[in-house]
Coordinates of C-alpha atoms in Angstrom, one line a residue:
Chain E
V182 CA 5.6 242.1 75.7
S183 CA 4.4 246.2 75.4
A184 CA 3.0 248.3 78.5
A185 CA 0.1 248.7 76.1
A186 CA -0.9 244.9 76.2
L187 CA -4.1 243.5 77.3
N188 CA -5.4 240.8 79.3
T189 CA -8.8 240.5 77.9
L190 CA -9.9 242.3 75.3
A191 CA -14.2 243.1 74.3
I192 CA -15.4 243.4 70.4
V193 CA -18.5 244.6 71.1
G194 CA -19.9 244.1 67.3
V195 CA -17.8 241.1 65.6
G196 CA -17.0 242.2 61.7
L197 CA -15.1 244.0 59.4
I198 CA -13.9 246.8 61.4
G199 CA -13.7 245.0 64.6
G200 CA -12.6 241.5 64.0
S201 CA -9.9 243.0 62.2
F202 CA -8.5 245.2 65.2
A203 CA -8.9 242.0 67.5
A204 CA -6.6 239.9 64.8
A205 CA -4.3 242.5 64.5
L206 CA -3.6 242.8 67.9
R207 CA -3.3 238.9 68.0
S208 CA -0.8 238.8 65.0
A209 CA 1.3 241.4 67.1
G210 CA 1.1 239.2 70.1
L211 CA -1.1 241.8 72.2
V212 CA -3.8 240.4 73.7
R213 CA -4.7 236.5 75.6
R214 CA -7.9 236.5 75.3
V215 CA -10.7 238.4 73.5
I216 CA -14.4 237.6 73.8
G217 CA -16.4 238.8 71.3
V218 CA -20.2 240.4 71.6
G219 CA -22.9 240.7 69.0
R220 CA -26.1 239.9 67.8
S221 CA -25.4 237.1 65.0
R222 CA -24.5 234.1 67.2
A223 CA -23.4 232.5 63.3
N224 CA -21.4 235.3 62.6
L225 CA -19.5 234.9 66.7
E226 CA -19.6 231.5 65.8
R227 CA -17.6 232.1 62.6
A228 CA -15.1 234.1 64.3
V229 CA -13.9 231.7 67.5
E230 CA -13.5 229.7 63.9
L231 CA -11.1 231.6 61.9
G232 CA -9.2 232.4 65.2
V233 CA -10.5 236.0 65.4
I234 CA -12.4 235.3 68.8
D235 CA -11.8 233.2 71.9
Q236 CA -15.5 233.3 73.5
I237 CA -18.7 234.1 72.7
S238 CA -21.2 236.5 74.6
S239 CA -24.2 236.8 73.9
D240 CA -24.0 240.4 76.9
A241 CA -22.0 243.5 76.2
A242 CA -22.0 244.1 79.7
Q243 CA -20.8 240.7 81.2
A244 CA -18.0 241.0 79.0
A245 CA -16.9 244.6 79.8
A246 CA -16.5 243.7 83.3
E247 CA -14.2 240.6 82.6
A248 CA -12.0 243.4 80.0
D249 CA -9.2 245.4 79.9
L250 CA -10.4 246.9 77.0
V251 CA -13.7 247.4 75.5
F252 CA -14.3 247.9 71.4
V253 CA -17.1 249.5 70.4
A254 CA -17.8 248.5 66.9
V255 CA -21.5 249.0 66.0
P256 CA -23.3 251.2 63.6
V257 CA -22.5 255.1 65.0
Q258 CA -26.6 255.5 66.0
Q259 CA -26.1 252.2 68.8
T260 CA -23.0 253.5 70.2
E261 CA -24.3 255.3 73.4
T262 CA -27.1 252.7 73.5
V263 CA -24.1 250.4 73.7
L264 CA -22.1 252.4 76.2
G265 CA -25.5 253.3 78.3
S266 CA -25.3 248.9 79.1
I267 CA -21.8 248.8 79.8
A268 CA -20.9 251.2 81.7
P269 CA -22.2 250.1 85.4
H270 CA -19.9 247.6 84.6
L271 CA -16.6 248.7 83.4
R272 CA -13.6 248.1 85.6
D273 CA -11.6 251.6 86.8
D274 CA -9.0 250.9 84.7
A275 CA -11.0 249.6 81.4
I276 CA -10.4 251.4 78.9
V277 CA -13.2 251.8 76.1
C278 CA -13.4 252.7 72.9
D279 CA -15.0 253.4 69.2
A280 CA -14.7 253.3 65.6
G281 CA -17.3 255.4 64.4
S282 CA -17.4 258.4 61.3
T283 CA -18.0 260.9 63.0
K284 CA -16.7 262.0 66.1
G285 CA -19.2 264.9 67.6
D286 CA -22.1 263.0 68.5
V287 CA -20.4 259.7 69.7
V288 CA -17.9 261.8 72.9
A289 CA -21.7 263.6 73.7
A290 CA -23.3 260.4 73.7
A291 CA -20.7 258.4 75.7
Q292 CA -20.9 261.5 77.8
R293 CA -23.9 261.3 78.7
A294 CA -24.4 257.9 78.7
L295 CA -20.5 256.5 80.5
G296 CA -21.1 259.7 82.8
A297 CA -18.1 260.0 85.3
R298 CA -16.3 256.5 83.0
F299 CA -16.4 259.2 80.4
V300 CA -12.7 259.6 80.9
Q301 CA -11.8 256.4 80.6
F302 CA -12.8 256.9 76.5
V303 CA -11.1 257.2 73.7
P304 CA -13.2 258.7 70.7
A305 CA -11.0 256.7 67.2
H306 CA -11.9 256.8 63.9
P307 CA -9.7 254.3 61.9
I308 CA -9.5 255.1 57.4
A309 CA -10.6 252.0 57.0
G310 CA -12.7 250.2 53.7
A311 CA -15.8 249.6 54.4
E312 CA -16.8 247.9 50.9
L313 CA -17.1 244.7 52.8
S314 CA -18.4 243.7 56.2
G315 CA -18.7 240.7 58.4
V316 CA -16.1 239.1 59.8
G317 CA -15.1 236.7 57.3
A318 CA -13.8 240.2 55.5
A319 CA -11.5 241.0 58.7
S320 CA -7.8 240.6 58.0
A321 CA -5.1 242.1 60.7
S322 CA -3.6 243.7 58.3
L323 CA -6.6 245.4 57.3
Y324 CA -5.1 249.1 59.4
R325 CA -1.6 248.5 58.1
D326 CA -0.4 252.2 56.7
R327 CA -3.9 253.2 57.4
L328 CA -5.0 256.8 59.2
V329 CA -6.6 256.3 62.6
V330 CA -7.9 259.6 64.0
L331 CA -8.2 259.9 68.0
T332 CA -10.0 262.4 69.5
P333 CA -9.5 262.9 72.9
T334 CA -11.0 265.9 75.1
D335 CA -9.5 267.4 78.0
A336 CA -11.4 265.2 80.6
T337 CA -9.8 261.5 78.9
R338 CA -7.3 260.1 81.0
T339 CA -3.9 260.5 79.3
E340 CA -2.3 257.3 80.3
A341 CA -5.5 255.8 78.6
V342 CA -5.1 257.9 75.0
E343 CA -1.6 257.2 75.0
R344 CA -2.7 253.1 75.5
V345 CA -4.9 253.0 72.8
Q346 CA -2.6 254.7 70.1
A347 CA 0.7 252.6 70.8
L348 CA -2.4 249.5 70.3
W349 CA -3.1 251.2 67.1
A350 CA 0.0 251.6 66.2
A351 CA 0.7 248.2 66.7
C352 CA -1.8 247.1 64.6
G353 CA 0.5 248.8 61.6
A354 CA -2.0 252.0 61.4
R355 CA -0.4 255.7 60.9
V356 CA -2.3 257.5 64.5
V357 CA -3.2 261.1 64.3
R358 CA -4.6 263.1 67.2
M359 CA -7.5 265.5 67.0
D360 CA -10.3 267.6 68.5
A361 CA -13.8 265.8 67.8
A362 CA -15.0 268.9 65.9
R363 CA -12.4 269.3 63.3
H364 CA -12.4 265.7 62.8
D365 CA -16.1 266.5 61.4
A366 CA -15.1 269.6 59.9
V367 CA -12.2 267.7 58.0
F368 CA -14.4 264.6 57.3
A369 CA -17.4 266.7 55.9
A370 CA -15.5 268.4 53.6
V371 CA -13.2 265.8 52.4
S372 CA -15.2 262.7 52.8
H373 CA -19.0 263.1 53.7
L374 CA -19.6 265.8 51.1
P375 CA -17.7 263.9 48.0
H376 CA -20.7 261.1 48.9
V377 CA -23.6 262.2 49.4
L378 CA -22.9 264.5 45.8
A379 CA -22.3 261.2 44.1
F380 CA -25.6 260.0 45.8
A381 CA -27.4 263.4 44.6
L382 CA -26.2 263.3 41.3
V383 CA -26.8 259.0 40.5
H384 CA -30.4 259.8 42.1
Q385 CA -31.0 262.4 40.4
I386 CA -30.1 260.9 36.6
A387 CA -32.5 257.8 38.2
Q388 CA -35.5 259.8 38.4
R389 CA -35.8 260.9 35.2
P390 CA -37.9 259.2 32.6
D391 CA -35.1 258.5 30.4
A392 CA -32.9 257.1 32.8
A393 CA -32.1 254.1 30.7
D394 CA -31.2 255.3 28.1
L395 CA -28.8 258.2 30.0
F396 CA -26.7 255.5 32.4
S397 CA -26.7 253.4 28.8
F398 CA -24.4 256.0 27.9
A399 CA -22.1 256.7 30.7
G400 CA -18.9 255.5 30.4
A401 CA -15.2 254.8 32.4
G402 CA -15.7 258.6 34.5
F403 CA -19.6 258.7 35.5
R404 CA -18.6 254.9 37.3
D405 CA -15.2 256.2 39.3
F406 CA -17.5 259.5 40.2
T407 CA -20.3 257.4 41.7
R408 CA -18.9 254.9 42.6
I409 CA -19.4 255.8 46.9
A410 CA -22.8 256.3 45.5
G411 CA -22.6 252.2 45.8
S412 CA -21.9 252.0 49.7
S413 CA -24.6 251.6 52.6
P414 CA -27.5 254.0 52.9
E415 CA -28.4 253.7 56.0
M416 CA -24.5 254.4 57.0
W417 CA -24.9 257.3 54.6
R418 CA -27.9 258.9 56.4
D419 CA -26.2 258.3 60.0
I420 CA -23.2 260.1 59.3
A421 CA -25.1 262.4 56.9
L422 CA -27.4 263.5 60.2
A423 CA -24.6 263.0 62.6
N424 CA -22.3 265.2 61.3
K425 CA -25.5 267.2 59.9
D426 CA -23.8 270.6 61.1
A427 CA -20.3 270.5 59.4
L428 CA -22.4 269.1 56.1
L429 CA -24.8 271.6 55.7
I430 CA -21.9 274.5 56.4
E431 CA -19.9 272.0 53.4
L432 CA -22.6 271.3 51.5
G433 CA -23.3 275.9 51.3
A434 CA -19.9 276.6 50.6
Y435 CA -20.1 273.8 47.6
R436 CA -23.6 275.6 46.3
A437 CA -21.7 279.2 46.5
E438 CA -18.8 277.2 44.0
L439 CA -21.3 275.7 41.6
D440 CA -23.4 279.1 41.5
A441 CA -20.0 280.3 40.3
L442 CA -19.4 277.9 37.9
A443 CA -22.6 278.4 36.5
R444 CA -22.6 282.2 36.2
C445 CA -18.6 282.1 34.7
I446 CA -20.3 279.4 31.9
A447 CA -24.1 281.9 31.2
E448 CA -21.5 284.7 30.5
G449 CA -18.6 282.7 28.4
D450 CA -15.7 283.4 30.4
G451 CA -13.0 280.8 29.5
Q452 CA -10.2 282.4 31.6
G453 CA -12.8 281.7 35.0
L454 CA -13.2 278.4 33.5
A455 CA -9.8 277.3 32.7
G456 CA -8.5 278.7 35.9
M457 CA -10.4 277.3 38.0
F458 CA -10.1 273.3 36.5
E459 CA -6.1 274.9 35.4
S460 CA -5.9 275.4 40.0
A461 CA -8.6 271.5 40.2
R462 CA -6.1 269.8 38.1
S463 CA -2.4 271.5 39.9
A464 CA -3.7 270.6 43.1
R465 CA -4.9 266.9 42.7
Q466 CA -1.5 266.9 41.0
K467 CA 0.1 267.9 43.8
W468 CA -2.3 265.7 46.3
L469 CA -1.7 263.0 44.2
K470 CA 2.6 263.3 44.7
R471 CA 3.3 262.7 48.3
Chain Z
V265 CA -12.6 244.5 -0.2
S266 CA -15.5 246.5 1.9
A267 CA -17.6 249.3 -0.3
A268 CA -16.6 251.5 2.4
A269 CA -12.6 251.0 1.7
L270 CA -11.0 254.4 1.0
N271 CA -8.3 255.2 -1.3
T272 CA -7.0 258.5 0.7
L273 CA -7.5 259.6 3.8
A274 CA -6.7 262.8 5.5
I275 CA -6.5 262.6 9.4
V276 CA -6.0 266.5 10.1
G277 CA -4.8 266.7 13.7
V278 CA -3.0 263.2 14.3
G279 CA -2.7 262.2 18.1
L280 CA -4.5 260.0 20.1
I281 CA -8.1 260.4 18.2
G282 CA -6.7 260.8 14.8
G283 CA -3.9 258.6 15.0
S284 CA -5.6 255.8 16.4
F285 CA -8.5 256.0 13.2
A286 CA -6.3 255.5 11.0
A287 CA -4.4 252.8 12.7
A288 CA -7.3 251.1 12.9
L289 CA -8.6 251.4 9.4
R290 CA -5.4 250.6 8.1
S291 CA -5.6 247.5 10.2
A292 CA -9.1 246.9 8.3
G293 CA -7.3 246.9 5.4
L294 CA -9.1 249.5 4.2
V295 CA -6.8 252.0 3.6
R296 CA -4.5 252.8 0.8
R297 CA -2.9 256.1 1.6
V298 CA -3.4 257.8 4.7
I299 CA -1.7 261.9 4.9
G300 CA -1.3 263.0 8.0
V301 CA -1.6 267.2 8.7
G302 CA -0.6 268.7 12.2
R303 CA 1.6 271.6 13.5
S304 CA 4.3 269.6 15.1
R305 CA 6.7 268.5 13.0
A306 CA 8.2 266.3 15.1
N307 CA 4.9 264.1 15.5
L308 CA 4.2 264.1 12.2
E309 CA 7.4 262.5 11.7
R310 CA 6.6 259.8 14.9
A311 CA 3.4 258.8 13.0
V312 CA 5.3 257.4 9.8
E313 CA 7.8 256.1 11.6
L314 CA 4.6 254.4 13.8
G315 CA 3.6 253.8 10.4
V316 CA 0.1 255.2 10.9
I317 CA 0.1 257.6 8.4
D318 CA 2.2 257.5 4.9
Q319 CA 3.1 261.2 3.8
I320 CA 3.3 264.4 5.6
S321 CA 1.2 267.9 5.0
S322 CA 1.6 270.8 6.3
D323 CA -1.4 271.9 4.3
A324 CA -5.0 271.2 5.4
A325 CA -6.7 272.5 1.2
Q326 CA -4.0 270.5 -0.6
A327 CA -4.5 267.6 1.7
A328 CA -8.1 267.4 1.7
A329 CA -7.7 268.0 -2.4
E330 CA -6.9 264.2 -2.3
A331 CA -9.0 263.0 0.0
D332 CA -11.7 260.8 0.5
L333 CA -12.0 260.5 4.1
V334 CA -10.8 263.8 5.6
F335 CA -11.1 263.4 9.5
V336 CA -10.8 266.3 11.4
A337 CA -9.7 265.4 14.5
V338 CA -8.6 269.0 16.8
P339 CA -9.3 271.0 19.6
V340 CA -13.3 271.8 18.8
Q341 CA -12.5 275.3 19.3
Q342 CA -10.6 274.9 15.9
T343 CA -12.9 273.2 13.8
E344 CA -14.7 275.8 12.5
T345 CA -11.1 277.2 11.2
V346 CA -10.7 273.6 9.5
L347 CA -13.6 273.4 7.8
G348 CA -13.8 276.8 6.5
S349 CA -9.9 275.7 5.2
I350 CA -10.8 272.8 3.4
A351 CA -14.1 273.9 1.6
P352 CA -13.0 275.4 -1.8
H353 CA -10.6 272.2 -2.2
L354 CA -12.9 269.1 -1.0
R355 CA -14.2 266.7 -4.0
D356 CA -17.4 266.9 -4.6
D357 CA -17.5 263.1 -4.0
A358 CA -15.5 263.3 -0.5
I359 CA -16.7 263.3 2.9
V360 CA -15.4 265.0 5.5
C361 CA -16.4 263.8 9.7
D362 CA -14.8 264.9 13.1
A363 CA -14.7 263.4 16.4
G364 CA -15.4 266.6 18.7
S365 CA -17.4 266.1 22.1
T366 CA -20.4 268.4 21.9
K367 CA -22.3 268.2 18.1
G368 CA -24.8 270.8 17.9
D369 CA -22.2 274.0 17.6
V370 CA -19.9 271.5 15.3
V371 CA -22.8 271.6 13.1
A372 CA -23.4 275.0 13.7
A373 CA -19.8 275.4 12.8
A374 CA -19.7 273.1 9.8
Q375 CA -22.4 274.7 8.0
R376 CA -20.7 278.1 7.9
A377 CA -18.0 276.5 7.4
L378 CA -19.2 274.2 4.7
G379 CA -21.7 275.8 3.3
A380 CA -23.0 273.9 0.1
R381 CA -20.7 270.9 1.7
F382 CA -22.2 270.5 4.8
V383 CA -23.9 267.8 2.8
Q384 CA -20.4 265.8 3.1
F385 CA -20.3 266.4 6.7
V386 CA -21.3 262.8 9.1
P387 CA -20.7 264.7 12.5
A388 CA -19.2 262.2 15.1
H389 CA -18.4 261.4 18.7
P390 CA -16.5 258.7 19.4
I391 CA -16.3 258.2 23.8
A392 CA -12.6 256.5 23.9
G393 CA -10.2 257.7 26.6
A394 CA -9.0 261.8 26.7
E395 CA -6.3 261.0 29.4
L396 CA -3.3 260.5 27.2
S397 CA -2.2 262.6 23.8
G398 CA 0.0 262.7 21.2
V399 CA 0.2 260.0 18.6
G400 CA 2.7 257.8 20.8
A401 CA -0.9 256.7 22.8
A402 CA -3.0 255.9 19.0
S403 CA -3.8 251.9 19.2
A404 CA -6.0 250.3 16.8
S405 CA -7.3 248.6 19.4
L406 CA -9.0 252.3 20.5
Y407 CA -12.2 252.0 19.5
R408 CA -12.9 248.6 19.9
D409 CA -15.7 247.7 22.1
R410 CA -16.1 252.0 22.1
L411 CA -20.2 253.8 21.5
V412 CA -19.5 256.5 18.4
V413 CA -22.6 258.6 18.3
L414 CA -23.4 260.0 14.8
T415 CA -25.7 262.8 14.7
P416 CA -26.4 263.5 11.0
T417 CA -28.9 265.9 9.9
D418 CA -31.4 266.0 7.7
A419 CA -29.8 267.4 5.0
T420 CA -26.5 264.9 5.5
R421 CA -25.9 262.9 2.1
T422 CA -27.5 259.0 3.4
E423 CA -24.6 257.4 1.6
A424 CA -22.0 259.6 3.7
V425 CA -23.7 258.4 6.7
E426 CA -23.8 255.2 5.9
R427 CA -20.1 254.6 5.4
V428 CA -18.8 256.7 8.0
Q429 CA -20.9 254.0 10.3
A430 CA -19.5 251.3 8.6
L431 CA -15.8 252.0 8.3
W432 CA -16.1 253.1 12.2
A433 CA -17.8 249.3 12.9
A434 CA -14.7 248.4 11.0
C435 CA -13.0 250.1 14.3
G436 CA -14.9 247.9 16.5
A437 CA -16.5 250.4 18.2
R438 CA -20.4 250.4 17.9
V439 CA -22.1 252.8 16.6
V440 CA -25.2 255.0 17.4
R441 CA -27.1 257.4 15.9
M442 CA -29.0 260.3 17.5
D443 CA -29.5 264.1 16.7
A444 CA -27.2 266.7 17.5
A445 CA -28.9 268.3 20.4
R446 CA -30.1 265.5 22.3
H447 CA -26.3 264.2 22.3
D448 CA -25.5 267.3 23.8
A449 CA -28.2 266.8 26.4
V450 CA -27.0 263.1 26.9
F451 CA -23.5 264.1 27.5
A452 CA -24.5 267.3 29.7
A453 CA -26.3 264.7 32.2
V454 CA -23.7 261.7 31.8
S455 CA -20.5 263.4 30.8
H456 CA -20.4 267.2 31.2
L457 CA -22.0 267.5 34.8
P458 CA -19.7 265.4 36.6
H459 CA -16.2 266.8 35.1
V460 CA -17.4 270.1 36.5
L461 CA -18.7 268.9 39.5
A462 CA -15.5 266.7 40.3
F463 CA -13.2 270.2 39.5
A464 CA -15.3 272.7 41.6
L465 CA -15.1 270.2 44.9
V466 CA -11.8 269.4 44.0
H467 CA -11.5 273.7 43.4
Q468 CA -13.5 274.7 46.5
I469 CA -10.8 273.1 49.1
A470 CA -7.6 274.0 47.1
Q471 CA -8.6 277.4 47.7
R472 CA -8.7 277.2 51.5
P473 CA -5.8 278.5 53.9
D474 CA -6.1 274.9 55.1
A475 CA -5.8 273.0 52.1
A476 CA -3.3 271.1 52.7
D477 CA -4.3 269.9 55.9
L478 CA -7.9 268.9 54.6
F479 CA -5.7 266.7 51.5
S480 CA -3.7 264.7 54.1
F481 CA -7.3 263.3 54.8
A482 CA -9.0 262.4 51.9
G483 CA -9.0 258.8 51.0
A484 CA -9.5 256.5 48.3
G485 CA -12.7 257.9 47.8
F486 CA -11.7 260.9 46.9
R487 CA -9.5 259.7 45.0
D488 CA -11.9 257.8 42.3
F489 CA -14.6 261.1 42.6
T490 CA -12.3 262.7 41.9
R491 CA -10.1 261.4 39.1
I492 CA -11.6 263.3 36.5
A493 CA -10.5 266.1 37.7
G494 CA -7.7 265.5 36.3
S495 CA -8.7 266.3 32.5
S496 CA -7.5 268.8 30.4
P497 CA -9.1 271.9 31.9
E498 CA -8.3 273.3 28.4
M499 CA -10.3 271.2 26.7
W500 CA -13.0 270.9 29.0
R501 CA -13.5 274.8 29.7
D502 CA -13.9 274.3 25.9
I503 CA -16.5 271.8 26.2
A504 CA -18.2 273.6 28.8
L505 CA -18.5 276.7 26.7
A506 CA -19.5 274.5 22.9
N507 CA -22.4 272.9 25.4
K508 CA -23.7 275.7 27.8
D509 CA -27.1 275.2 27.7
A510 CA -27.3 271.9 28.2
L511 CA -24.7 272.0 30.8
L512 CA -27.0 274.7 32.8
I513 CA -29.9 272.9 33.0
E514 CA -28.0 270.3 34.6
L515 CA -26.1 272.0 37.1
G516 CA -29.9 273.5 37.4
A517 CA -31.5 270.3 38.2
Y518 CA -27.6 269.5 40.2
R519 CA -28.0 272.3 42.7
A520 CA -31.6 271.4 43.2
E521 CA -31.4 267.7 44.2
L522 CA -28.3 269.9 46.7
D523 CA -30.8 271.6 47.7
A524 CA -33.5 269.0 48.8
L525 CA -31.0 266.9 49.7
A526 CA -29.1 270.0 52.2
R527 CA -33.1 270.3 53.4
C528 CA -33.6 266.5 54.4
I529 CA -30.2 266.8 56.0
A530 CA -31.0 270.0 58.1
E531 CA -34.6 268.5 59.4
G532 CA -33.5 265.8 60.0
D533 CA -35.5 263.5 57.7
G534 CA -33.5 260.7 57.9
Q535 CA -36.3 257.8 55.3
G536 CA -36.1 260.9 53.0
L537 CA -31.7 260.5 53.3
A538 CA -31.8 256.8 53.2
G539 CA -34.5 256.6 50.4
M540 CA -32.6 259.2 48.5
F541 CA -29.2 256.9 48.4
E542 CA -30.8 254.2 48.1
S543 CA -32.3 254.9 44.9
A544 CA -29.0 256.2 43.7
R545 CA -27.4 252.8 44.6
S546 CA -29.9 250.5 43.2
A547 CA -29.6 252.4 40.0
R548 CA -25.6 252.4 40.1
Q549 CA -26.0 248.5 40.7
K550 CA -28.4 247.8 37.7
W551 CA -26.2 249.9 35.8
L552 CA -22.9 248.0 36.4
K553 CA -24.9 245.2 35.5
R554 CA -25.3 244.9 32.2

């Protein structure tokens, strides 16, 4: 048995993300007992039926008191409250980790909520599908070949980071580490910005008096471009606000890019346009080939 | 045999679009002889081998002189030159049509190039895939259930419009008519704008010193959002310039939408953001259900 193996894992929020983490560790033989904590009794009973958790608890503090690892997989806005409620009950050797899409705000929330226990907290962002939800969608293979970004601080216990890294690796994930600010800047550029751009495009058309007519001529390109505008409005509101500073920098850079584009079009600068489009196409092809 | 049936069809530009039109009409039994005109001898020979055309001609004027219908499927920027070269040779009862993605510029070009023959010209935009090219990709079923927009003017001969409409319907397409200005406004909103937005996003990231690192964290959402940035740079340069006025209006509206979005984020207006995102998601779901 690996040194990372857990006796008791507490999952706060037994949905797609939390349930898949439990299922993957169980499938790897790395956990003896899983306690599930959540608001929906029906969902937790389903999790027991599916063999994802062994035991139900309605009290995060009580579950945390028994756990080697507390995995918090709740909407980002609730993270601080959950961490605050478990802080006084954590064992000295317990590890706490999360799965939030933004990291600077989670680190700050954890510092406030955990106090001296902050050294036991390993911030993490597994990059995995968010289209489905609930424990019924959970799978032991969700994280296979997916990326998990850990953003420990200088204060985070080294052994805790290493153990969490080993557990994610056992789930099949590729684990990378970076600081929280870099994480937030990177995902603002390649994920958060595209999401808000897609929402903005659809919203902007949907508001027009001739929206129905316009949509009737939208094709496959429009469908793919706006696929991410089918994501959860609440989740993306939270991400946009949680990563406000980095996202505003990206929006500013993108608006400057659109200004340059509009200038090329207005001036009939075909060479400038073809240069931008060609550079984009070749960069994208290079990316897809990796 | 339908009243729309053709004795001789001349295809100028025997690629995916022109080749598929010929193949579909042949498969519907609506054409006796197809003459292919193009710059690449190898491509034309391949078209003969595939049975898409019967005869090769290097001279559009000569082919046009024999044709009931001349189908011009060349890059939009070349349309005027091609029309000018065939104008003096067209029969009185011949019809000319095109397949360009923009229509206002094509109508203006046709007026200049065809003179009195302009009444014989039926402007058309088949909405069909442009990812593949060459006659090897042509297929008799390309237009099945696809949309074809005709943008005749008041001057266009009614019989010509009806005959072209019947031929496209025989290819399996849904045919709609609108005026060229409306066509260009509609496609600026639902097609041309998303294309330039996707190119702009990739270009803007590709230019940064840390582009490789950023791309390494881009996932499935980024891939779908930017799929259309894999399109032909030359074709999209031409479309952006040909539909300049409508596209600049759309870019302006989109930039105003981004300003409102940035304001919500900066002010922490979660309700405003959730409202925009929810309106976008529900409009998109409604559209997908149709």
